[in-house]
Coordinates of C-alpha atoms in Angstrom, one line a residue:
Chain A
X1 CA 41.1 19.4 -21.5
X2 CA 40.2 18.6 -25.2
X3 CA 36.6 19.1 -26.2
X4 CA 36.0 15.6 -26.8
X5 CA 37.2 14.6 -22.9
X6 CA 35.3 17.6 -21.6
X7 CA 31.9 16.1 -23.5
X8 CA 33.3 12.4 -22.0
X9 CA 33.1 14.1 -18.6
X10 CA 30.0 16.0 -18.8
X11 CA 28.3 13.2 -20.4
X12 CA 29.2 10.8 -17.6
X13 CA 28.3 13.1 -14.9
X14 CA 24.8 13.4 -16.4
X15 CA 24.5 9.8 -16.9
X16 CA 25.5 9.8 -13.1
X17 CA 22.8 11.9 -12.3
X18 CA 20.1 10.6 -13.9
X19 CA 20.8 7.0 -12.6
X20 CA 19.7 8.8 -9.6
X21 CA 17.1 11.1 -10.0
X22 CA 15.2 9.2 -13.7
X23 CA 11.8 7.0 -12.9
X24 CA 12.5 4.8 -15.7
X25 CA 15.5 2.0 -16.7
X26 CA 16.9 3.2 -19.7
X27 CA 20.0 1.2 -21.3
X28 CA 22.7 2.7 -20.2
X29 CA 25.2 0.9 -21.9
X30 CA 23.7 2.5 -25.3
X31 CA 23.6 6.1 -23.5
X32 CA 25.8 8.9 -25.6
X33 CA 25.2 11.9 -26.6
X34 CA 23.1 11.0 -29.6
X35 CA 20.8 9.6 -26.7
X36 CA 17.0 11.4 -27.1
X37 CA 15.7 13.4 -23.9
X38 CA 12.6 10.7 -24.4
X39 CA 14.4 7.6 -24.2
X40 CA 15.2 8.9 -20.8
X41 CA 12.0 9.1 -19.8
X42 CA 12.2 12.6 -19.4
X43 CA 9.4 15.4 -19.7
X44 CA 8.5 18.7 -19.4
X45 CA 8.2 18.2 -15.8
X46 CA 10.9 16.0 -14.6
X47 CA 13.3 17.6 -17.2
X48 CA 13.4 20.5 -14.6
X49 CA 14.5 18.3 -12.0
X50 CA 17.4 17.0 -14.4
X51 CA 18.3 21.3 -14.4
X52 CA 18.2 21.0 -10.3
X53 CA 20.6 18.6 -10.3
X54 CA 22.7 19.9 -13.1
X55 CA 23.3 22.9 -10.9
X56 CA 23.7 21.0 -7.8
X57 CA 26.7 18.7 -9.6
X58 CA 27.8 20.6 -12.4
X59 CA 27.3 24.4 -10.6
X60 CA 25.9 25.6 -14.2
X61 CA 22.8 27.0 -14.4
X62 CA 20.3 26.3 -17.2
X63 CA 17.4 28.1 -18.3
X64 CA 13.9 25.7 -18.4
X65 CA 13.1 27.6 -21.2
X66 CA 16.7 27.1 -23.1
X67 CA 16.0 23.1 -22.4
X68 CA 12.5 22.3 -23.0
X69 CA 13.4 22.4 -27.0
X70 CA 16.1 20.3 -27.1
X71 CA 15.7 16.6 -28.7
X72 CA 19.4 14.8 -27.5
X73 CA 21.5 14.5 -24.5
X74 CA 24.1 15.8 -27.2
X75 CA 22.3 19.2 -27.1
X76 CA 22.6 19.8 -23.3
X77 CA 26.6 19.1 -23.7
X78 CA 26.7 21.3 -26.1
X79 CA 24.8 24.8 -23.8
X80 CA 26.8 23.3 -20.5
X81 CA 29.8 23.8 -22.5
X82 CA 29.2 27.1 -24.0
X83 CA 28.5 28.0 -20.3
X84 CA 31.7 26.9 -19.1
X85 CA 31.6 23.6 -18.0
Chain B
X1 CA -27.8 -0.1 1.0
X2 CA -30.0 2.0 -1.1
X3 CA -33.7 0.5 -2.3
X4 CA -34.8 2.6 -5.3
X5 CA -34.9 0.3 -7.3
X6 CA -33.8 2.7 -10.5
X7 CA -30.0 2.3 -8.4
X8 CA -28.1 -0.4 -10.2
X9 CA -27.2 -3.0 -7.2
X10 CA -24.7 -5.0 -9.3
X11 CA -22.0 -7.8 -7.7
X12 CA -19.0 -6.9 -7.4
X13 CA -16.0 -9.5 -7.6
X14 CA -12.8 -10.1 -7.0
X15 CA -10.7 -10.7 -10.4
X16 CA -7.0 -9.9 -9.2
X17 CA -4.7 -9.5 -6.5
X18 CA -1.5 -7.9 -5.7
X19 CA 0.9 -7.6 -2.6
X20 CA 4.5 -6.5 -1.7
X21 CA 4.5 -7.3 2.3
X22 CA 7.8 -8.3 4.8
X23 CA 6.7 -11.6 3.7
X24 CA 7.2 -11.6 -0.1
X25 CA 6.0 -10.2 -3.4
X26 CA 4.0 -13.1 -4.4
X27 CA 0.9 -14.4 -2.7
X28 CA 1.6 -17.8 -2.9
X29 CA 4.7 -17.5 -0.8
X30 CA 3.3 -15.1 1.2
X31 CA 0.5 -17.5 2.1
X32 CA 2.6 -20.4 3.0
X33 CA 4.1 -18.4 5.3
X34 CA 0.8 -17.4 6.8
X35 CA 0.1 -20.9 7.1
X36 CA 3.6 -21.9 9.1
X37 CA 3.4 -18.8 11.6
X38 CA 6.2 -17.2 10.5
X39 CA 6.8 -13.3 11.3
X40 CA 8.1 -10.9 8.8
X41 CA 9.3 -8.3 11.3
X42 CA 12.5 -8.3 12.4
X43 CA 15.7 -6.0 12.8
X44 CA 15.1 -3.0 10.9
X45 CA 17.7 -2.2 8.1
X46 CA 16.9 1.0 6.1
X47 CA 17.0 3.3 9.1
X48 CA 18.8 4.1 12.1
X49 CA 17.4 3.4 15.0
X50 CA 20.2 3.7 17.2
X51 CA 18.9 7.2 19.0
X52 CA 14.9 5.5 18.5
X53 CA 13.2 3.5 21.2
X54 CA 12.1 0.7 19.0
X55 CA 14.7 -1.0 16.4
X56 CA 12.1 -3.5 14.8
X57 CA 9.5 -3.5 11.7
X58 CA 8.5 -5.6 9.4
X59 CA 10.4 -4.6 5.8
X60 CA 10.1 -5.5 2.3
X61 CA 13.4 -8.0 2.3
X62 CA 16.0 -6.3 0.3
X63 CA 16.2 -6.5 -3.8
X64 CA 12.2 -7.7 -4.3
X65 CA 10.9 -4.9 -4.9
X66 CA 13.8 -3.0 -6.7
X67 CA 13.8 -6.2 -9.7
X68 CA 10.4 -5.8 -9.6
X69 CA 10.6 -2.4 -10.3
X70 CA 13.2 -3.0 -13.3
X71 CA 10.9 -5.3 -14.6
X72 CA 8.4 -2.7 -15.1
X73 CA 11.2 -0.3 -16.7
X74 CA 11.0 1.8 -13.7
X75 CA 13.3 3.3 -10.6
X76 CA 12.6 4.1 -7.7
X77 CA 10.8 6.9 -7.1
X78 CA 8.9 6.9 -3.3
X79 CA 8.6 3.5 -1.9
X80 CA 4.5 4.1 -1.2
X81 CA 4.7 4.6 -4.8
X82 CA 7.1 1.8 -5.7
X83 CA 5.1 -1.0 -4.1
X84 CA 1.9 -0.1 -5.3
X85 CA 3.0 0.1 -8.6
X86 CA 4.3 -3.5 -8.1
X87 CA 1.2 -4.4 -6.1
X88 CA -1.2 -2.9 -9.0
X89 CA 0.9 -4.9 -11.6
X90 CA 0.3 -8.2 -10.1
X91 CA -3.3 -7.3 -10.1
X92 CA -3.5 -5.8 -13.3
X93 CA -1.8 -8.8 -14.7
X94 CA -3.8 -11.3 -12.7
X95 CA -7.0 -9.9 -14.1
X96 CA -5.9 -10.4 -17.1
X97 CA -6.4 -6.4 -18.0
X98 CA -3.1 -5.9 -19.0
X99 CA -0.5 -8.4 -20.8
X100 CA 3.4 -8.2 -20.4
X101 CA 5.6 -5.5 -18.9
X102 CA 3.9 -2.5 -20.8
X103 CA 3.6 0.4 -22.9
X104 CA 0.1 -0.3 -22.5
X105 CA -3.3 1.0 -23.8
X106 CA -5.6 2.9 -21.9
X107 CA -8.1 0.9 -20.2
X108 CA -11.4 2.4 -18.5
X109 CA -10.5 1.1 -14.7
X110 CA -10.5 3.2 -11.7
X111 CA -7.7 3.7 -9.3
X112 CA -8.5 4.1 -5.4
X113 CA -5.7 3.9 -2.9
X114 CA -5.8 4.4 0.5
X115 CA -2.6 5.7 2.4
X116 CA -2.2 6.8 5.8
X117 CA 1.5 8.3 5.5
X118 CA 1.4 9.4 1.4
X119 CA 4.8 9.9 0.4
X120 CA 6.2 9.9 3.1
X121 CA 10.2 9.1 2.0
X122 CA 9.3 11.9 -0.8
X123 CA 8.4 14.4 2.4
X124 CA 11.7 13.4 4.5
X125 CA 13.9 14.1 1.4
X126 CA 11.9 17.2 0.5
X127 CA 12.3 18.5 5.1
X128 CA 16.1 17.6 4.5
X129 CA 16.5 19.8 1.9
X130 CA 14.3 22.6 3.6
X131 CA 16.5 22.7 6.6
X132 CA 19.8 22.3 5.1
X133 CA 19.9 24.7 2.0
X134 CA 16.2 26.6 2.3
X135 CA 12.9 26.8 1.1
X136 CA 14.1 28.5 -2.2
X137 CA 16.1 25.3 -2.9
X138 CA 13.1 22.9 -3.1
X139 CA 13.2 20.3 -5.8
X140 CA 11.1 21.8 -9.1
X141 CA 9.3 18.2 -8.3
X142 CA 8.5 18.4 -4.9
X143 CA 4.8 19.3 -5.3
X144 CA 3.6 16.3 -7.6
X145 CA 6.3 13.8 -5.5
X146 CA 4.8 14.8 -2.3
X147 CA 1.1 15.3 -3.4
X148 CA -0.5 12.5 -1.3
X149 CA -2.6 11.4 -4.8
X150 CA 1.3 10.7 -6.4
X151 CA 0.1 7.1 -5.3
X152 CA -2.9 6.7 -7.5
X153 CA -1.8 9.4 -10.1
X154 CA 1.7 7.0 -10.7
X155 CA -0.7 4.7 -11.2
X156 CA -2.8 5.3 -13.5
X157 CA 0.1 6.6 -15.5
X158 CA 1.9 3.7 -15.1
X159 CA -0.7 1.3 -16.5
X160 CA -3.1 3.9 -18.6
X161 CA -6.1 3.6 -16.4
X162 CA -8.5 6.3 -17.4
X163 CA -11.4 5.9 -14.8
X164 CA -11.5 8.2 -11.3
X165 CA -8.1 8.2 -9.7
X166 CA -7.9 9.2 -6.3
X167 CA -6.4 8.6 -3.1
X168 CA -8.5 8.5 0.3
X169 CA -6.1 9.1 3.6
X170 CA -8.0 7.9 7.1
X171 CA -5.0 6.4 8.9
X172 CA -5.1 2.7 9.2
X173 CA -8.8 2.4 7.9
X174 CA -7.6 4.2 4.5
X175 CA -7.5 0.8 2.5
X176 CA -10.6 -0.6 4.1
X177 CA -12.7 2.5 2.7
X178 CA -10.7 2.7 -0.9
X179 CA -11.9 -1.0 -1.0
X180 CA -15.2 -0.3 0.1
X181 CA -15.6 2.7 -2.3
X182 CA -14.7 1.0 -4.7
X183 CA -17.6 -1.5 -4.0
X184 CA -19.9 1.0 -3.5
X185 CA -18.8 2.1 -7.4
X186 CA -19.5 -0.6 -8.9
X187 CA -22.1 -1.7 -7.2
X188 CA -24.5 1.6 -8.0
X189 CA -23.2 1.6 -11.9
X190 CA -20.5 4.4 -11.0
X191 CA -17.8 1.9 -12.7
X192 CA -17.1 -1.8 -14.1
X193 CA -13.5 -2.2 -13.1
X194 CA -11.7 -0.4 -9.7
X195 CA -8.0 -1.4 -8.6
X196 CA -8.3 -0.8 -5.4
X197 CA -6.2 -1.2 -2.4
X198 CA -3.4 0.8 -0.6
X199 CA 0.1 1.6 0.5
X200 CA 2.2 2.8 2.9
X201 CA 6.3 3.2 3.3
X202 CA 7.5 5.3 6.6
X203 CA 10.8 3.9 7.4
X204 CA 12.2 7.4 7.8
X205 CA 13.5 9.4 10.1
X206 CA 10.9 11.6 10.1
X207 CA 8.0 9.0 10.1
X208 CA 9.1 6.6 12.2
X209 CA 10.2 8.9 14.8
X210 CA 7.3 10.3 15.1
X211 CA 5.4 6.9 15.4
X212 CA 8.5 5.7 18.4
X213 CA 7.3 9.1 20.4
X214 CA 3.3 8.3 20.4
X215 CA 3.0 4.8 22.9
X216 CA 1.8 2.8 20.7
X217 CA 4.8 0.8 19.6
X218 CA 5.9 -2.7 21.2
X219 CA 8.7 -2.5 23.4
X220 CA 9.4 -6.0 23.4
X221 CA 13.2 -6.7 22.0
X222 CA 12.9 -9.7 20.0
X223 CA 11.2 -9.0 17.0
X224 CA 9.1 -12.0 16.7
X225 CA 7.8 -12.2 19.7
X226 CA 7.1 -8.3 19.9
X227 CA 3.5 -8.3 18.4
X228 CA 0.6 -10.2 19.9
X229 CA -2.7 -9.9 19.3
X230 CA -5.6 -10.1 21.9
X231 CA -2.6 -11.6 24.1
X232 CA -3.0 -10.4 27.9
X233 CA 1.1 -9.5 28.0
X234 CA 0.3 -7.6 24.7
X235 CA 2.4 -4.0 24.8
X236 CA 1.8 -2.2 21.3
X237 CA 1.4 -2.9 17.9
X238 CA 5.6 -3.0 15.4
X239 CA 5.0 -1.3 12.3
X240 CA 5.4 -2.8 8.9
X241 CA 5.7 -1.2 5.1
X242 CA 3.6 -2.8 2.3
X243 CA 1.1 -2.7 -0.3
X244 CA -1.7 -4.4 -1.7
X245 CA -4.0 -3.9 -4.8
X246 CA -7.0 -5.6 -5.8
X247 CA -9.1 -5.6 -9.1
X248 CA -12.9 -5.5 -8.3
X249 CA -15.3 -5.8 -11.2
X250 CA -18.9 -5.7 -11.6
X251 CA -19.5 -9.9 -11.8
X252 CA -21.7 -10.4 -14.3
X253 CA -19.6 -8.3 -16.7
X254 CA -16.5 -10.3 -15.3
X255 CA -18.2 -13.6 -16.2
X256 CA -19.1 -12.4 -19.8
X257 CA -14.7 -11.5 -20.7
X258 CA -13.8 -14.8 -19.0
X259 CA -12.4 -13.7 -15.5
X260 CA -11.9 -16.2 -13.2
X261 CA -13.5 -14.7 -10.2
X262 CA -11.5 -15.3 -7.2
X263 CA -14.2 -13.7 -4.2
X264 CA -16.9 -11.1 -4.1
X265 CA -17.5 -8.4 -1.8
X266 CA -21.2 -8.7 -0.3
X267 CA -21.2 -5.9 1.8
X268 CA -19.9 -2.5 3.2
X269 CA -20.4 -0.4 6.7
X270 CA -18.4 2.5 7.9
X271 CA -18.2 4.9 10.7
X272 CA -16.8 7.9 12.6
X273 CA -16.5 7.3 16.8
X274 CA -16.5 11.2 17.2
X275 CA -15.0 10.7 20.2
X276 CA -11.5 10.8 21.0
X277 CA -8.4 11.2 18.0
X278 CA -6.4 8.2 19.0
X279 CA -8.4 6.1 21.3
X280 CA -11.2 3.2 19.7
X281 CA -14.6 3.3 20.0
X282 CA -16.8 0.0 20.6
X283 CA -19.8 2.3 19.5
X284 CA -18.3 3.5 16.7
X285 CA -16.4 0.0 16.1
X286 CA -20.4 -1.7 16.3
X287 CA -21.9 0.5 14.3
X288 CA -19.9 0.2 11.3
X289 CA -19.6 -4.2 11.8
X290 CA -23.4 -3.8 12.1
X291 CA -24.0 -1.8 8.5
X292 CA -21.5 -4.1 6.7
X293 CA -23.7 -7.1 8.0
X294 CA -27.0 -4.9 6.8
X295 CA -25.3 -4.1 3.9
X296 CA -24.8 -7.7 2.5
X297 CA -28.2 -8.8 3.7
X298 CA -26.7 -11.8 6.4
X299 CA -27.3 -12.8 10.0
X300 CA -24.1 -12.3 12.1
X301 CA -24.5 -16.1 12.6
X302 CA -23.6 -16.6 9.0
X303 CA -20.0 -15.2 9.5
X304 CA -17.4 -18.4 9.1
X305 CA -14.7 -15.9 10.2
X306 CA -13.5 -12.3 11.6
X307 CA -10.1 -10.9 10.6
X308 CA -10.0 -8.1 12.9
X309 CA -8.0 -5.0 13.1
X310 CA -6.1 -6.7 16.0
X311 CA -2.9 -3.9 16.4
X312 CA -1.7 -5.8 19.5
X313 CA -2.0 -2.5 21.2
X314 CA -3.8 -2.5 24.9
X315 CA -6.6 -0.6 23.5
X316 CA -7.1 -1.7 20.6
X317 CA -7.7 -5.7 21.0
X318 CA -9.9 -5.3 24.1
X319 CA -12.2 -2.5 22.6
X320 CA -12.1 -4.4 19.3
X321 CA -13.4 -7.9 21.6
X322 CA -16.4 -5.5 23.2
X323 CA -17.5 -4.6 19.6
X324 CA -17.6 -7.8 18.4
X325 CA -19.5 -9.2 21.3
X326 CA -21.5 -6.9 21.1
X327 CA -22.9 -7.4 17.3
X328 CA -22.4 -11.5 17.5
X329 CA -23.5 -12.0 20.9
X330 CA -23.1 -15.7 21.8
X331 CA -22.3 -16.0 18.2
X332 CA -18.9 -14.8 19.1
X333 CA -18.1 -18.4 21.3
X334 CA -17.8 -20.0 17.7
X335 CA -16.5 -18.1 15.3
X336 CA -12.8 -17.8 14.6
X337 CA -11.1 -14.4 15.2
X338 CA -7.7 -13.8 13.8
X339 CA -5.1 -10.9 13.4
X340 CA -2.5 -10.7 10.6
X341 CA -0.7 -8.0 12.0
X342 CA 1.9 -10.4 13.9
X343 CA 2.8 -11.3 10.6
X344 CA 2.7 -8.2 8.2
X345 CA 3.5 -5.5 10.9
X346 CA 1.1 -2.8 11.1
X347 CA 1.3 -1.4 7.5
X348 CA -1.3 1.9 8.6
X349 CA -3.1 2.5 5.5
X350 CA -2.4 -0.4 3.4
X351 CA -3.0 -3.3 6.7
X352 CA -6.7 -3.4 4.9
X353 CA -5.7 -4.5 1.5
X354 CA -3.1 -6.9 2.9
X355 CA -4.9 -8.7 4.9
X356 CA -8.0 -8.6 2.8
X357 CA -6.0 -10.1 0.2
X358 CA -5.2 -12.8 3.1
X359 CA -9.1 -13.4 3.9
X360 CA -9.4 -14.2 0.3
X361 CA -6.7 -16.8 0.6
X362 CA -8.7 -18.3 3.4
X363 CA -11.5 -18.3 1.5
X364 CA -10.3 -19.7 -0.8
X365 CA -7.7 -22.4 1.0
X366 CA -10.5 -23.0 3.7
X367 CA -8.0 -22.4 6.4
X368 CA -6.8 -19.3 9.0
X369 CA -3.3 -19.3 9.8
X370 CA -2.4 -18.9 13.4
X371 CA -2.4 -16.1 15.7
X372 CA 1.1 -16.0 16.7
X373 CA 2.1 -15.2 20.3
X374 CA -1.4 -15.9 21.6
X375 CA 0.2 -17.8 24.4
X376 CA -1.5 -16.4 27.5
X377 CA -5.0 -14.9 25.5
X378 CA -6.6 -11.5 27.7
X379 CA -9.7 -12.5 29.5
X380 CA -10.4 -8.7 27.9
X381 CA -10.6 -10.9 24.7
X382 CA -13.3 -12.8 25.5
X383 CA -13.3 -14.5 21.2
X384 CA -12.8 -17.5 19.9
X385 CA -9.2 -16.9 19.0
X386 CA -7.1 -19.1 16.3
X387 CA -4.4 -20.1 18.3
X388 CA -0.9 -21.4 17.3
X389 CA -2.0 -23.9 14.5
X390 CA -3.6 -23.1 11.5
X391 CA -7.2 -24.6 11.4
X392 CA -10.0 -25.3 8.8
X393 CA -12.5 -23.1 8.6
X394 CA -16.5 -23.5 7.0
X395 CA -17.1 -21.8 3.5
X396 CA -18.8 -18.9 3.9
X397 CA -18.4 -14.8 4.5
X398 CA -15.4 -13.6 6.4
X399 CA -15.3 -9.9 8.1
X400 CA -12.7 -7.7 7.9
X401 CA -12.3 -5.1 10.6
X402 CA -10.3 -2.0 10.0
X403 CA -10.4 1.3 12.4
X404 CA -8.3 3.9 12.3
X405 CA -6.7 7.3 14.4
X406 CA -9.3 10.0 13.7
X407 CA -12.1 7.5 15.0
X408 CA -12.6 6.1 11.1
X409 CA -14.4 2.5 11.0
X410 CA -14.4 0.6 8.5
X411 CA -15.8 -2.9 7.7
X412 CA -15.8 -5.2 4.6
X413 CA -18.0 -8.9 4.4
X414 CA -15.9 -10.6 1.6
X415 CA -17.8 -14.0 0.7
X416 CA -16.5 -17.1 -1.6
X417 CA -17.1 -17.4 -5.5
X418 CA -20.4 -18.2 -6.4
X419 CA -22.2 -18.5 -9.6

């Protein structure tokens, strides 16, 4: 699998799971990697349930403290990848 | 009611209203169908009931409350939750303290919720993980998802309100006594602006089971004709989900921004029976209907109408009849008695916002809706019940009855607009 496809997968299984675990309605149809953590209505807090499911979907485990930093849904691609995914 | 006279004793009015019910997501349709008797319980559809004893509630009908939520820019996140925030934006809205779909400001209102459940769906997800992967699998969320303040806490983040923000959890009185706090807040100078109210969703596994293994649920098949109040054949009260939210404001300071003021609440009484967990009290029941009355400074003759608590269980309605009989005497040969729980289900902690919200439409309309499946009334019952037509009723203060397991009374006199 190219690394362009492998982001296209990862990125659609996020945007999988956050349509079911996010408490807001963000527009999905503008959702990419260059999307901010913000946007999807994400915080310190609920950002660790987005790592939850990550691991439960994905099987990759992500450090809270790797994640909290990161500004774009482009930036957790990038660490699942380097992890393997 | 205290008489220092250094305590502020301010009105207190009602300046917005909010409900998700079996019967709508508006008031207006929601009171129409008040008015023509019809039931919103019926087959249940978001559970399987095919192992449960009873197969019937009264549900939110599918897609209202999810649009309403995406109109908000929210998702679901516990349905307690999801219909008081949809509940608390009517009201909001209504009052005219917030504009539009948000962001919003902060605002200096309070947030008290009753609940008699919490988050409960938030619980059953949070047991089903438990018991299928462990306790070291929990969700990083579980604790503020299952908190029982999520309710008022998603509030007040939802809509910025910046005043107290609690819940209060005493079964199917909870709403009742957030209401009557509330009062009591405003009232004494504690606060200018409470949304008030309650919610409750248990149409889980977990929840409702529990509920089908206590007695108190009707037995009767057909889901409209499965709950009747003070009716001699009554066999148990159906459950129902819901929410309902109310802005209450001190009045003068209501009047000065240009609220239209919709009610006020004259008065307050609560109690405890201290005597059995499950089983009513007519002491307890009395004493709390008899501070409310004391409490807003009127004669039980001056009462134009009593909603009462009225489960449509056996000892509920008949305990419920004593008390009142007992505080109105002969009074109780005229005035009208009805119970919205035919209509609503029994939604536990939220039942006293929803059908507060309906005594305010009768205040307002002049009119009770019907009690429905009154056919054959219990001489137990000995009121003046509604019966299957709606009827006019005089202006003046209505009652509102709630009690609760755990022996918790609690009573609100709710009285037309006056300047």
């Amino acid at each position: 699998m190219t690394d362009t496809s492998k982001q296209e997968t990862i990125l659609g299984q996020l945007r999988g799971i956050l349509e079911e675990s996010s408490s807001v309605e963000p527009d999905w149809d503008s959702f990419c990697p260059q999307s901010t953590i913000e946007s999807l209505g994400l915080d310190s807090l609920t950002i660790l349930d987005l790592l939850y499911d990550i691991e439960e979907d994905i099987g990759i485990h992500l450090e809270a403290k790797e994640v909290l930093n990161v500004s774009t849904v482009g930036e957790i691609i990038d660490m699942l990848v380097a992890k393997g995914a | 009611m205290p008489t220092d006279s250094s305590i502020p004793n301010q009105r207190v009015a009602v300046t917005g209203m909010g409900i998700v019910s079996a019967l709508g997501i508006d008031e207006d349709s929601v009171w129409s169908q008040l008015l023509e008797g019809k039931s919103g319980i019926d087959q249940l559809q978001s559970l399987d009931t095919s192992k449960l004893k009873v197969s019937i509630g009264a549900e939110v009908p599918p897609g209202l409350l999810e649009d309403a939520l995406k109109t908000l820019g929210r998702r679901s996140v516990d349905r307690a939750l999801d219909m008081a925030v949809v509940a608390s934006a009517q009201a909001l809205l209504q009052a005219k303290l917030i504009s539009g779909d948000g962001p919003f400001d902060d605002k200096d209102v309070s947030v008290i919720l009753g609940t008699g459940t919490g988050s409960a769906q938030s619980y059953n997800q949070a047991y089903n993980i438990l018991f299928e992967k462990g306790s070291h699998n929990l969700r990083p969320t579980t604790v503020p998802r299952c908190m029982y303040n999520a309710i008022s806490a998603g509030i007040s983040l939802q809509f910025r309100l910046t005043g107290a923000n609690y819940v209060i959890v005493s079964a199917c009185t909870s709403a009742t006594n957030a209401i009557g706090t509330a009062f009591r807040m405003i009232r004494h100078g504690y606060a200018d602006r409470v949304l008030c109210g309650g919610a409750d969703g248990f149409f889980d596994p977990f929840s409702f089971g529990a509920w089908n293994n206590i007695g108190a649920l009707s037995r009767i098949e057909d889901p409209k004709k499965a709950c009747r109040p003070f009716a001699e054949d009554r066999q148990g009260t159906v459950l129902g989900e819901g929410a309902g939210a109310i802005v209450l404001e001190a009045y003068d300071k209501a009047i000065d921004r240009g609220a239209a003021i919709r009610a006020e609440i004259l008065g307050y009484g609560e109690s405890s029976d201290a005597a059995h967990i499950t089983k009513p009290s007519s002491k307890g029941q009395a004493k709390a209907m008899q501070q409310a009355l004391k409490d807003a400074c009127i004669d039980p003759s001056e009462i134009a109408l009593i909603n009462a608590h009225g489960t449509a269980t056996p000892g509920n309605d008949s305990c419920e009849s004593e008390s009142i009989r007992r505080i109105f005497g002969h009074h109780a040969d005229r005035i009208p008695v009805v119970a919205n729980k035919s209509y609503f289900g029994h939604t536990l902690g939220a039942s006293g916002a929803l059908e507060t919200i309906a005594s305010v439409k009768m205040i307002e309309n002049r009119k009770a809706p019907p009690n429905l499946n009154l056919e054959n009334p219990d001489p137990a019952c000995d009121l003046n019940l509604v019966k299957s037509e709606p009827i006019s009723i005089d202006i003046g203060p209505i009652m509102k009855n709630s009690f609760g397991f755990g022996g918790g009374n609690g009573v609100l006199i709710i009285n037309p607009s006056k300047v």
